[in-house]
Amino acid sequence: MFIALRTEVEAALEGALSRLELPTDDLGIEEPPEDVPAVLASSVAFRLAGEMGATPPQVAAQLADEIDVDDLTYVARLETQGPYLNFLPSDAYFAETLAAGTDDDYGALPDRDTSVVVEHTSANPTGPVHVGRARNPIVGDAVANLLEVAGYNVERHYYVNDAGRQMAVFTWAYETFGEDDLESDSDRDRIEYDLVRYYQKGNAYLEEADEEAVEAAEAEIQTILQGLEAGDEATYERVQAVVDQVLGGMRECLERLPAEFDEFVKETRFMRDGSTQELADRLRETEYAVLEEGAWQLDLEEWGIEKKLVFLRSDGTSLYTTRDLAHHEWKFDTYDRAVTVLGEDHKLQARQLEATLDLLGNDTDALDSIHFSWVNLPGGEGMSTRRGTGIMLDDLLDEAIDRARDEVESRLDDRIRDDDLDDADVDRIAHQVGIGAVRYDIVSKQPTKGITFEWEQALDFEAQSAPYVQYVHARCCGILDEAGIGVDGDVETEVDADLLETDAERHLLETIARFPAVIEEAADDLEPHQVATFTREFGEAFNGFYRECPVLADDVDPEVREARLALVAASRHTIANALGVLGVAAPESM
């Protein structure tokens, strides 16, 4: 209903400004401070004061006189407060919010008939996913969820780097060394942990072996790279034998988050189908192409980029970015819009790619990039798959679940444990809370800000964390269960919303009403952390209602009871769907 009210306010202001023959390009609509009872306010009087030759409060009063509130459905009153116009909600606003909130899909926006491909994670298949890269699948998955709820037709892609030097080194090492040559046992019984030892052994050999041995190894590695470039089927199959095994293990790790994909797009696809070579040929024909020391490069100064982009090496082989350019042109041909989630170390590459796509005549307005900073652990451990250092994402998730289980166990007294929760329940809750704590803590921060993951903060049931928000959902489910309705039961929706008249009830309804607008704005900005912020605000609003407004007490009027139960049901749908966007489980009990 917030979106409907905002639309109504916009139309009312535009009409008033038009009648006064004033510009309507900036309405100054904003959410007022918490101590103002309005749902929306307008500061447009500030902008118009000079043009109208009056003070802002005088302008606000004149505009208010031009708006007939009786013509509006969701606005009950319009009040001026100095230079501000404050719009107060009507009974219809609250009644329709309550009815809409009891829908299972509450918050989802209408179909936009627009396809979007969200590419994220895309870590090189050289070994286990480490903690430093955890932000990519978590943020990427949340962005995809957010766009889907906002009405887009979304596909989730993982772009597999299976043609670069790293994979050539990996393939050579896998074929060269045996188990007896490896210096350590596998850290975990899963294929990528086993095979990464070959990759690490190969890199160590290239650093430590004598010059003649290194030259021989480099010749074999170069043969693999040349074979891929030439489209040699036997070389491709050799590399894929490594890539597919490692990628299979990485997928198992990512599914724990969960972060799932519709397609794993391999960069060799764009070499084998000829599109990379075709693109390189087009680039060489542009006025921006220069040949320096045998390598073809692009001069992108016209786009404010000083560093030239090499798109063909002196030996004629393509680079990752060359293949990614072909990949992106395929995206533009297949989808209406492309969103890519990248680490902050890819900013220059992303700028070069966008500029090159532009000079090739592509509509780069359809391209969006989200850059994120790394996740650190206390102590600042370094992360390197090549050297075999760092903390793996699997280890972080295991510890999160163990710590959550300890926290849950500490909160259960013997009676609750015996009567309501068995070991399977505790395990379920520990998994939901532990994984949720990791995801929520990471996605709730602005991507550009670095994160140091702190256990105490992430698993604090009393602070604004995943457990804090998850507990709101569990509390809603508990109330509905106690009322005999249950989570999947039908709550009475034909209730009188006017009975929800306390400040706590009205504040909760207003917060519920904002949810679709939060989805809309967060999707437009590609910022899922806005949804996380909303969940914390929602948690505070619901807990205020829970403290002040008993639902099932014996002395509560039956009609009020039914209205409050509907409000609890609307609250449950709101928080469950918001958590769903973030990829955080909504436990029914905690």
XYZ file of C-alpha atoms in Angstrom:
590
model
C 0.000 0.000 0.000
C 2.983 2.293 0.483
C 3.591 2.304 -3.269
C -0.079 3.091 -3.917
C -0.028 5.889 -1.352
C 3.184 7.308 -2.824
C 1.661 7.238 -6.306
C -1.408 9.044 -4.993
C 0.719 11.692 -3.256
C 2.815 12.213 -6.381
C -0.300 12.723 -8.486
C -1.787 15.134 -5.942
C 1.387 17.227 -5.784
C 1.812 17.251 -9.552
C -1.780 18.406 -9.935
C -1.334 21.199 -7.393
C 1.913 22.373 -9.012
C 0.380 22.283 -12.486
C -2.567 24.384 -11.376
C -0.109 26.921 -9.979
C 1.886 26.700 -13.235
C 4.969 25.482 -11.390
C 7.481 22.812 -12.520
C 6.724 19.252 -11.437
C 10.143 17.675 -12.031
C 11.162 17.450 -8.345
C 8.434 16.755 -5.788
C 10.762 16.452 -2.776
C 8.951 13.372 -1.468
C 10.632 11.694 1.492
C 9.910 9.654 4.572
C 9.451 11.934 7.607
C 11.277 11.519 10.940
C 9.925 8.912 13.368
C 8.295 11.517 15.620
C 6.090 12.749 12.751
C 2.853 10.720 12.406
C 2.847 11.039 8.615
C 3.805 8.245 6.210
C 5.194 10.595 3.558
C 6.304 14.199 3.497
C 7.292 16.681 0.819
C 9.956 19.357 1.023
C 9.070 20.813 -2.377
C 8.318 24.203 -0.756
C 12.058 24.758 -0.249
C 12.664 24.516 -4.005
C 9.763 26.787 -4.937
C 10.222 29.552 -2.379
C 12.445 31.706 -4.576
C 10.338 31.219 -7.678
C 7.120 32.107 -5.813
C 8.616 34.997 -3.872
C 7.403 33.595 -0.548
C 8.831 31.806 2.457
C 8.861 27.971 2.395
C 6.117 27.725 5.061
C 3.926 30.086 2.999
C 4.517 27.982 -0.116
C 3.657 24.797 1.793
C 0.375 26.334 3.005
C -0.525 27.434 -0.526
C 0.143 23.961 -1.911
C -1.919 22.350 0.859
C -4.858 24.559 -0.131
C -4.592 23.190 -3.673
C -4.976 19.548 -2.606
C -8.387 18.107 -1.778
C -7.757 15.154 0.542
C -11.349 13.988 0.057
C -10.337 12.903 -3.456
C -7.610 10.595 -2.081
C -8.050 7.007 -0.924
C -4.979 6.387 1.180
C -4.444 9.849 2.662
C -6.640 10.872 5.581
C -5.143 14.285 6.346
C -2.619 16.712 4.947
C -0.850 18.859 7.506
C 1.807 21.493 7.119
C 4.728 21.647 9.516
C 6.734 24.715 8.669
C 7.992 24.134 5.105
C 6.899 20.499 5.030
C 3.730 18.880 3.738
C 2.910 15.802 5.828
C 0.568 13.122 4.469
C -1.176 11.010 7.132
C -2.577 7.557 6.227
C -6.260 6.715 6.031
C -8.147 3.763 7.495
C -8.243 2.256 4.003
C -4.443 2.338 3.925
C -4.234 0.214 7.065
C -7.091 -2.116 6.092
C -5.654 -2.884 2.648
C -2.155 -3.317 4.083
C -3.478 -5.901 6.530
C -5.318 -7.780 3.778
C -2.358 -7.702 1.387
C 0.104 -8.766 4.075
C -1.690 -12.053 4.699
C -0.850 -13.192 1.155
C 1.977 -15.747 0.922
C 3.715 -13.739 -1.819
C 3.455 -10.390 -0.094
C 6.183 -8.015 -1.254
C 6.520 -9.520 -4.745
C 6.082 -6.959 -7.522
C 4.253 -7.467 -10.847
C 6.042 -9.175 -13.743
C 8.176 -6.640 -15.634
C 8.569 -8.857 -18.713
C 12.328 -8.205 -18.566
C 14.998 -10.898 -18.545
C 18.100 -10.443 -16.427
C 21.185 -12.627 -16.178
C 23.017 -12.303 -12.859
C 26.587 -13.577 -13.050
C 28.273 -14.103 -9.728
C 30.915 -16.085 -7.856
C 32.794 -17.311 -10.975
C 35.810 -18.239 -8.848
C 38.561 -19.981 -10.790
C 38.123 -23.775 -10.493
C 41.503 -24.285 -8.856
C 40.377 -25.467 -5.425
C 38.009 -24.909 -2.495
C 36.153 -21.616 -2.064
C 37.887 -19.547 0.615
C 36.396 -17.098 3.065
C 37.778 -14.026 1.317
C 35.581 -14.806 -1.694
C 32.464 -15.664 0.317
C 30.918 -12.285 -0.307
C 30.484 -12.946 -4.021
C 28.070 -15.923 -3.869
C 26.204 -14.451 -0.887
C 25.723 -10.988 -2.390
C 25.200 -12.392 -5.882
C 22.528 -14.826 -4.753
C 20.744 -12.079 -2.804
C 20.820 -9.758 -5.826
C 19.304 -12.501 -7.983
C 16.613 -13.204 -5.362
C 15.867 -9.504 -5.067
C 15.456 -8.982 -8.804
C 13.233 -12.051 -9.034
C 10.912 -10.776 -6.279
C 10.938 -7.372 -7.980
C 9.333 -8.928 -11.061
C 12.289 -9.699 -13.327
C 12.831 -13.022 -15.091
C 16.191 -13.987 -13.612
C 18.828 -16.525 -14.563
C 21.832 -17.170 -12.323
C 25.119 -17.861 -14.097
C 28.584 -18.936 -13.011
C 31.214 -17.997 -15.606
C 33.884 -20.709 -15.561
C 37.462 -19.680 -16.323
C 38.581 -22.910 -17.965
C 40.968 -21.475 -20.557
C 43.548 -19.432 -18.674
C 47.086 -20.166 -17.570
C 45.933 -21.323 -14.130
C 43.956 -24.166 -15.662
C 46.803 -25.068 -17.974
C 49.150 -25.283 -14.971
C 46.559 -27.321 -13.065
C 46.082 -29.739 -15.970
C 49.845 -30.193 -16.447
C 50.367 -30.773 -12.714
C 47.453 -33.239 -12.482
C 48.897 -35.256 -15.353
C 52.515 -34.985 -14.154
C 52.497 -35.739 -10.437
C 51.220 -38.697 -8.465
C 49.890 -39.060 -4.945
C 53.384 -39.862 -3.673
C 54.656 -36.508 -4.980
C 52.191 -34.527 -2.859
C 53.299 -33.147 0.473
C 50.025 -33.197 2.397
C 46.808 -35.108 2.825
C 43.476 -33.753 1.639
C 41.921 -31.394 4.218
C 38.400 -32.666 3.526
C 36.884 -35.706 1.874
C 35.718 -33.893 -1.227
C 37.214 -33.813 -4.697
C 38.349 -30.165 -4.896
C 40.279 -30.530 -1.629
C 42.000 -33.574 -3.065
C 42.871 -32.069 -6.447
C 43.994 -28.641 -5.234
C 47.094 -30.339 -3.876
C 48.213 -30.986 -7.489
C 47.734 -27.315 -8.335
C 49.760 -26.265 -5.317
C 52.454 -28.832 -6.124
C 52.675 -27.573 -9.699
C 53.113 -23.954 -8.647
C 55.719 -24.903 -6.063
C 57.615 -26.900 -8.715
C 57.620 -23.960 -11.134
C 59.086 -21.762 -8.400
C 61.637 -24.191 -7.010
C 62.801 -26.521 -9.798
C 65.959 -25.904 -11.818
C 65.818 -23.739 -14.920
C 65.878 -26.606 -17.432
C 63.030 -28.440 -15.699
C 60.955 -25.263 -15.487
C 61.502 -24.562 -19.188
C 60.285 -28.056 -20.064
C 57.234 -27.650 -17.856
C 56.440 -24.219 -19.301
C 56.635 -25.675 -22.810
C 53.997 -28.262 -21.877
C 51.825 -25.603 -20.272
C 52.101 -23.452 -23.387
C 51.111 -26.423 -25.539
C 47.915 -26.760 -23.508
C 47.127 -23.050 -23.926
C 47.780 -23.188 -27.653
C 45.652 -26.319 -27.974
C 42.705 -24.596 -26.299
C 43.136 -21.558 -28.531
C 43.181 -23.761 -31.647
C 40.056 -25.600 -30.559
C 41.843 -28.926 -30.240
C 39.283 -31.399 -28.888
C 41.821 -33.621 -27.114
C 43.299 -30.634 -25.244
C 39.832 -29.433 -24.300
C 38.952 -32.842 -22.851
C 42.202 -32.956 -20.852
C 41.445 -29.615 -19.225
C 37.792 -30.422 -18.600
C 38.790 -33.598 -16.748
C 40.233 -31.307 -14.085
C 37.759 -28.421 -14.347
C 34.604 -30.499 -14.027
C 35.850 -32.424 -10.994
C 36.929 -29.312 -9.090
C 33.796 -27.432 -10.088
C 31.661 -30.304 -8.813
C 33.209 -30.007 -5.362
C 32.892 -26.215 -5.352
C 29.208 -26.570 -6.192
C 28.705 -28.775 -3.143
C 30.219 -26.043 -0.977
C 28.108 -23.293 -2.549
C 24.925 -25.335 -2.168
C 25.457 -25.197 1.584
C 24.830 -21.425 1.565
C 22.735 -22.129 -0.557
C 23.831 -20.478 -3.811
C 22.561 -22.380 -6.834
C 22.977 -21.667 -10.537
C 20.901 -22.129 -13.663
C 23.955 -22.465 -15.877
C 27.733 -22.823 -15.664
C 28.991 -20.976 -18.739
C 32.526 -21.965 -19.745
C 34.757 -19.413 -21.420
C 36.070 -22.078 -23.818
C 32.567 -22.006 -25.320
C 33.412 -18.636 -26.866
C 36.694 -19.921 -28.241
C 35.241 -23.095 -29.695
C 32.340 -21.340 -31.449
C 34.667 -18.786 -33.088
C 33.121 -15.730 -31.391
C 36.341 -14.776 -29.566
C 38.353 -14.721 -32.791
C 35.575 -12.871 -34.598
C 35.506 -10.261 -31.850
C 39.305 -9.869 -31.918
C 39.158 -9.339 -35.672
C 36.570 -6.590 -35.213
C 38.688 -4.924 -32.548
C 41.756 -4.891 -34.795
C 39.748 -3.008 -37.408
C 38.790 -0.177 -35.047
C 40.635 3.112 -34.874
C 41.498 2.395 -31.242
C 43.582 -0.723 -31.968
C 47.379 -0.444 -31.746
C 50.108 -3.037 -32.227
C 52.832 -2.768 -29.596
C 55.629 -5.308 -29.179
C 53.629 -7.787 -31.221
C 50.533 -7.602 -29.015
C 47.238 -6.050 -30.087
C 45.917 -3.463 -27.636
C 43.122 -0.919 -27.357
C 43.697 2.735 -26.539
C 40.766 3.644 -24.255
C 41.793 7.186 -23.258
C 38.610 8.510 -24.853
C 36.770 6.635 -22.066
C 39.058 8.056 -19.367
C 41.092 4.842 -19.045
C 44.843 5.333 -19.250
C 45.911 1.686 -19.264
C 45.640 0.005 -22.649
C 43.686 -3.221 -22.935
C 45.623 -6.123 -24.445
C 43.217 -8.326 -26.398
C 45.674 -10.513 -28.332
C 49.109 -11.607 -27.113
C 52.132 -11.533 -29.369
C 51.702 -15.287 -29.966
C 48.164 -14.700 -31.217
C 46.358 -16.155 -28.181
C 43.403 -14.369 -26.587
C 43.125 -13.193 -23.002
C 40.441 -13.656 -20.358
C 38.971 -10.226 -21.115
C 38.826 -10.968 -24.865
C 36.782 -14.068 -24.185
C 34.665 -12.206 -21.636
C 33.851 -9.580 -24.267
C 32.464 -12.320 -26.508
C 30.643 -13.695 -23.466
C 29.004 -10.319 -22.800
C 27.916 -9.827 -26.393
C 26.224 -13.221 -26.085
C 24.507 -11.956 -22.921
C 23.240 -8.867 -24.741
C 21.848 -11.067 -27.524
C 20.140 -13.397 -25.044
C 18.925 -11.183 -22.187
C 17.501 -7.694 -21.722
C 19.899 -6.860 -18.932
C 23.150 -8.212 -17.459
C 24.325 -7.825 -13.850
C 27.785 -8.959 -12.760
C 29.040 -9.232 -9.173
C 32.804 -8.696 -8.988
C 35.570 -8.272 -6.433
C 37.057 -4.820 -5.993
C 40.241 -6.014 -7.735
C 38.274 -6.225 -11.006
C 37.265 -2.552 -11.181
C 39.744 -1.620 -13.927
C 38.915 -4.730 -15.909
C 35.192 -3.938 -15.644
C 35.766 -0.376 -16.883
C 37.872 -1.622 -19.784
C 35.262 -4.219 -20.678
C 32.398 -1.718 -20.625
C 34.342 0.808 -22.710
C 35.256 -1.858 -25.269
C 31.676 -3.081 -25.501
C 30.629 0.521 -26.061
C 33.122 1.101 -28.894
C 31.880 -2.110 -30.511
C 28.398 -0.592 -30.616
C 26.721 -2.417 -27.724
C 24.128 -0.790 -25.474
C 26.084 -0.747 -22.220
C 23.141 0.799 -20.378
C 21.987 -2.815 -20.087
C 25.135 -3.694 -18.124
C 25.533 -3.257 -14.356
C 28.458 -4.218 -12.144
C 28.463 -4.602 -8.369
C 31.885 -4.488 -6.738
C 32.537 -5.848 -3.268
C 35.385 -5.720 -0.782
C 36.843 -8.828 0.824
C 35.709 -10.666 3.912
C 38.381 -10.916 6.591
C 38.519 -12.903 9.782
C 39.860 -11.464 13.043
C 43.650 -11.529 12.784
C 43.586 -10.792 9.050
C 44.544 -14.223 7.731
C 45.776 -14.117 4.151
C 44.013 -16.056 1.415
C 45.820 -17.852 -1.422
C 44.692 -21.032 -3.167
C 47.968 -21.165 -5.070
C 50.058 -21.252 -1.905
C 47.560 -23.257 0.098
C 46.908 -20.691 2.810
C 43.730 -19.239 4.245
C 40.424 -20.342 5.714
C 37.967 -22.204 3.523
C 34.272 -21.310 3.349
C 33.397 -24.868 4.403
C 35.333 -24.351 7.641
C 33.523 -21.083 8.327
C 30.126 -22.709 7.773
C 31.014 -25.691 9.964
C 32.065 -23.414 12.784
C 28.976 -21.235 12.347
C 26.725 -24.272 12.757
C 28.687 -25.541 15.785
C 28.600 -22.151 17.483
C 24.891 -21.765 16.733
C 24.223 -25.207 18.219
C 26.068 -24.234 21.404
C 24.048 -21.013 21.584
C 20.752 -22.836 21.048
C 21.633 -25.501 23.617
C 22.485 -22.848 26.186
C 19.041 -21.287 25.764
C 17.073 -24.495 26.228
C 16.045 -25.607 29.663
C 15.348 -29.300 30.234
C 11.575 -28.886 30.056
C 11.617 -27.217 26.648
C 14.137 -29.737 25.354
C 12.124 -32.746 26.535
C 8.665 -31.488 25.586
C 9.154 -29.473 22.404
C 12.531 -29.983 20.743
C 14.430 -33.181 20.022
C 17.988 -33.520 18.712
C 16.815 -33.228 15.104
C 15.087 -29.932 15.942
C 18.243 -28.579 17.566
C 20.312 -29.613 14.540
C 17.830 -27.943 12.202
C 17.801 -24.716 14.172
C 21.607 -24.723 14.498
C 21.946 -25.081 10.732
C 19.359 -22.383 9.972
C 20.808 -19.953 12.497
C 24.471 -20.706 11.763
C 24.267 -20.397 7.987
C 21.830 -17.524 8.351
C 24.249 -15.671 10.630
C 27.017 -15.869 8.030
C 24.803 -14.820 5.132
C 23.039 -12.041 6.996
C 26.208 -10.551 8.453
C 27.777 -10.389 5.000
C 24.800 -9.242 2.934
C 23.691 -6.614 5.451
C 26.794 -4.493 4.805
C 27.253 -2.201 1.824
C 29.341 -4.222 -0.666
C 32.034 -1.560 -1.006
C 32.820 -1.660 2.707
C 35.308 -4.212 3.976
C 34.070 -6.802 6.479
C 35.793 -8.378 9.411
C 33.559 -11.258 10.405
C 32.949 -11.274 14.180
C 31.282 -14.349 15.692
C 29.911 -12.582 18.749
C 28.105 -10.009 16.641
C 26.840 -12.415 13.981
C 25.312 -14.835 16.511
C 23.972 -12.303 19.017
C 20.289 -13.140 19.590
C 19.702 -9.794 21.246
C 21.427 -7.526 18.704
C 20.408 -6.682 15.170
C 21.675 -9.907 13.632
C 20.223 -12.889 11.774
C 19.115 -14.688 14.987
C 17.426 -11.501 16.183
C 15.391 -11.270 12.963
C 14.821 -15.023 12.655
C 13.412 -15.057 16.177
C 10.716 -12.603 15.064
C 9.517 -15.132 12.504
C 9.650 -17.960 15.051
C 7.651 -15.838 17.491
C 4.974 -15.195 14.851
C 4.759 -18.936 14.159
C 4.487 -19.644 17.889
C 1.551 -17.274 18.273
C -0.265 -18.782 15.285
C 0.372 -22.303 16.590
C -0.914 -21.418 20.029
C -4.036 -19.932 18.435
C -4.671 -23.263 16.732
C -4.140 -21.809 13.276
C -0.636 -23.004 12.525
C 1.806 -21.642 9.986
C -0.067 -23.033 6.982
C -3.547 -22.400 8.345
C -5.973 -19.790 7.099
C -6.199 -16.735 9.298
C -9.398 -14.686 9.298
C -8.794 -11.717 6.994
C -12.269 -10.166 7.134
C -11.386 -8.172 10.226
C -11.814 -4.568 11.227
C -8.402 -2.932 10.891
C -9.734 0.071 12.825
C -9.461 -2.084 15.952
C -5.665 -1.941 15.544
C -5.515 1.516 16.984
C -2.533 1.584 19.351
C 0.675 3.317 18.280
C 2.499 -0.028 18.269
C -0.094 -1.654 16.008
C -0.198 1.293 13.636
C 3.620 1.478 13.498
C 3.818 -2.223 12.681
C 1.196 -1.865 9.944
C 3.053 1.094 8.476
C 6.268 -0.942 8.470
C 4.539 -3.863 6.735
C 3.112 -1.457 4.148
C 6.632 -0.247 3.254
C 7.940 -3.706 2.320
C 7.040 -3.734 -1.414
C 8.542 -0.250 -1.775
C 11.733 -1.461 -0.084
C 11.904 -4.295 -2.624
C 11.349 -1.836 -5.458
C 14.047 0.605 -4.349
C 16.579 -2.068 -3.402
C 16.111 -3.744 -6.802
C 16.485 -0.442 -8.645
C 19.711 0.240 -6.723
C 20.916 -3.409 -6.776
C 21.412 -3.155 -3.010
C 20.066 -6.144 -1.044
C 21.501 -4.649 2.144
C 18.514 -2.265 2.071
C 16.297 -5.297 2.662
C 18.501 -6.351 5.582
C 18.115 -2.879 7.073
C 14.348 -3.197 6.687
C 14.336 -6.538 8.535
C 16.018 -4.942 11.545
C 13.524 -2.075 11.545
C 10.720 -4.584 11.172
C 12.066 -6.617 14.094
C 11.956 -3.556 16.314
C 8.402 -2.718 15.206
C 7.148 -6.253 15.787
C 8.814 -6.603 19.166
C 7.219 -3.321 20.223
C 3.824 -4.705 19.222
C 4.541 -8.012 20.977
C 5.398 -6.250 24.246
C 2.462 -3.873 24.263
C -0.380 -5.730 22.554
C -1.272 -9.193 23.867
C -2.835 -11.360 21.200
C -4.143 -14.456 22.983
C -4.674 -13.216 26.548
C -8.045 -14.093 28.091
C -9.028 -10.461 28.566
C -8.534 -9.507 24.898
C -11.787 -8.758 23.052
C -12.464 -11.554 20.487
C -12.667 -9.119 17.571
C -9.405 -7.467 18.610
C -7.897 -10.918 18.943
C -8.861 -11.770 15.348
C -7.461 -8.459 14.073
C -4.199 -8.979 15.945
C -3.895 -12.542 14.655
C -4.259 -11.186 11.114
C -1.521 -8.687 11.932
C 0.719 -11.501 13.183
C 0.074 -13.466 9.978
C 0.909 -10.410 7.878
C 4.050 -9.938 9.942
C 5.090 -13.546 9.381
C 4.729 -13.272 5.612
C 6.602 -9.979 5.556
C 9.611 -11.144 7.543
C 9.722 -14.583 5.875
C 9.734 -13.044 2.413
C 12.318 -10.428 3.375
C 14.590 -13.138 4.782
C 13.964 -15.146 1.613
C 15.413 -12.321 -0.469
C 18.547 -12.404 1.690
C 18.751 -16.183 1.412
C 18.342 -16.569 5.168
C 16.127 -19.337 6.558
C 12.995 -18.380 8.486
C 12.785 -20.920 11.361
C 9.365 -21.830 12.690
C 10.847 -22.444 16.133
C 14.010 -21.352 17.898
